[in-house]
Amino acid sequence: MESKRQQKFAGVIQKDLAEIFQREGMNFLPNTLVTITKVRITPDLAIARVFLSFFNNANTTLALNTIKAHASEIRYKLGARIKNQARIVPQLEFFLDDTNSYVERMDQIFDKISKEPRQPDTEE
């Protein structure tokens, strides 16, 4: 369970990272929309686990590895934004948020179930 402090700091990190990716994301991944879906902060505020979602990109693993390769540059830009709000700039760990693929898979399963013929209810 995250404390209020962690949640508030995670919100600041998420907002600022979203602005960084919106303004300068094309430098890392051209023609790809990067969305920060969730940020989790450790209790000591030293590590931020950032969950990303990619749109208009077929190879999400390659996109995630590209972001990880630029992690120090992204952290530097984040530090410039939050320098007056935090004592330390957290280390950034990036993860793929697979919620969208999970939702799509569940939709396919439900569609398949709804297309199967219904068996008549038998009451005795």
Coordinates of C-alpha atoms in Angstrom, one line a residue:
M1 CA 0.0 0.0 0.0
E2 CA 1.5 3.3 -1.1
S3 CA 1.5 6.3 1.3
K4 CA 0.0 9.6 0.3
R5 CA 3.5 11.0 -0.1
Q6 CA 4.4 8.2 -2.6
Q7 CA 1.1 8.7 -4.5
K8 CA 1.6 12.5 -4.7
F9 CA 5.2 12.1 -5.9
A10 CA 4.2 9.4 -8.4
G11 CA 1.6 11.8 -9.8
V12 CA 4.3 14.6 -10.2
I13 CA 6.6 12.1 -11.9
Q14 CA 3.9 10.8 -14.2
K15 CA 2.8 14.3 -15.2
D16 CA 6.3 15.5 -15.9
L17 CA 7.3 12.4 -17.8
A18 CA 4.2 12.7 -19.9
E19 CA 5.2 16.2 -20.9
I20 CA 8.7 15.0 -21.7
F21 CA 7.5 12.2 -23.9
Q22 CA 4.9 14.5 -25.5
R23 CA 7.5 17.2 -26.4
E24 CA 10.6 15.1 -27.1
G25 CA 9.3 11.6 -27.6
M26 CA 9.7 11.8 -31.3
N27 CA 13.5 11.9 -30.8
F28 CA 13.4 8.5 -29.1
L29 CA 10.6 6.8 -31.1
P30 CA 9.4 8.5 -34.3
N31 CA 5.7 8.1 -35.2
T32 CA 4.9 6.4 -31.9
L33 CA 2.7 7.7 -29.1
V34 CA 4.1 6.8 -25.7
T35 CA 1.6 6.9 -22.8
I36 CA 2.6 6.7 -19.1
T37 CA -0.1 4.5 -17.7
K38 CA 1.1 4.2 -14.1
V39 CA 4.1 5.2 -11.9
R40 CA 5.0 3.4 -8.7
I41 CA 7.5 4.9 -6.2
T42 CA 9.5 3.0 -3.6
P43 CA 9.0 4.2 0.0
D44 CA 12.3 6.0 0.0
L45 CA 11.4 7.8 -3.2
A46 CA 14.6 6.5 -4.8
I47 CA 13.2 4.3 -7.6
A48 CA 10.3 5.1 -9.9
R49 CA 8.8 2.2 -11.8
V50 CA 7.2 3.6 -14.9
F51 CA 4.6 1.6 -16.9
L52 CA 4.4 2.5 -20.5
S53 CA 2.0 1.8 -23.3
F54 CA 2.9 2.3 -27.0
F55 CA 0.4 3.2 -29.8
N56 CA 1.2 3.0 -33.5
N57 CA 4.1 0.7 -32.9
A58 CA 4.2 -3.0 -33.9
N59 CA 7.3 -4.0 -31.9
T60 CA 6.7 -2.9 -28.3
T61 CA 9.7 -4.8 -27.0
L62 CA 12.0 -2.8 -29.3
A63 CA 10.3 0.4 -28.3
L64 CA 10.7 -0.4 -24.6
N65 CA 14.4 -1.2 -25.1
T66 CA 14.9 2.1 -26.9
I67 CA 13.3 3.9 -24.0
K68 CA 15.5 2.0 -21.5
A69 CA 18.6 2.9 -23.6
H70 CA 17.7 6.6 -23.2
A71 CA 16.7 6.3 -19.5
S72 CA 19.6 8.5 -18.2
E73 CA 18.7 11.3 -20.7
I74 CA 15.1 11.1 -19.6
R75 CA 16.1 11.1 -16.0
Y76 CA 18.2 14.2 -16.5
K77 CA 15.3 16.0 -18.2
L78 CA 13.0 15.0 -15.4
G79 CA 15.5 16.3 -12.9
A80 CA 15.5 19.7 -14.5
R81 CA 11.7 19.8 -14.1
I82 CA 11.4 18.6 -10.5
K83 CA 14.5 20.1 -9.0
N84 CA 12.5 22.5 -6.8
Q85 CA 10.0 19.8 -5.7
A86 CA 12.3 16.9 -4.7
R87 CA 15.7 16.4 -3.1
I88 CA 16.7 13.5 -5.3
V89 CA 15.7 12.5 -8.8
P90 CA 14.6 8.8 -8.6
Q91 CA 16.1 6.1 -10.8
L92 CA 13.7 5.3 -13.6
E93 CA 12.8 1.7 -14.3
F94 CA 10.6 1.2 -17.4
F95 CA 8.1 -1.6 -17.9
L96 CA 5.6 -2.5 -20.5
D97 CA 2.0 -2.1 -19.5
D98 CA 0.2 -5.0 -21.1
T99 CA -3.3 -4.0 -20.0
N100 CA -4.4 -3.2 -23.6
S101 CA -3.4 -6.6 -24.9
Y102 CA -5.1 -8.2 -22.0
V103 CA -8.3 -6.3 -22.7
E104 CA -8.2 -7.2 -26.4
R105 CA -7.6 -10.9 -25.6
M106 CA -10.6 -10.9 -23.2
D107 CA -12.8 -9.2 -25.8
Q108 CA -11.9 -11.9 -28.3
I109 CA -12.8 -14.6 -25.8
F110 CA -16.1 -12.9 -25.0
D111 CA -16.9 -12.5 -28.7
K112 CA -16.1 -16.2 -29.3
I113 CA -18.4 -17.2 -26.4
S114 CA -21.3 -15.0 -27.6
K115 CA -21.1 -16.5 -31.2
E116 CA -21.4 -20.1 -29.9
P117 CA -24.9 -21.5 -30.2
R118 CA -26.8 -21.4 -26.9
Q119 CA -27.9 -24.7 -25.5
P120 CA -31.6 -24.7 -24.5
D121 CA -32.2 -24.6 -20.8
T122 CA -33.7 -27.8 -19.6
E123 CA -35.9 -27.7 -16.5
E124 CA -37.3 -30.7 -15.0

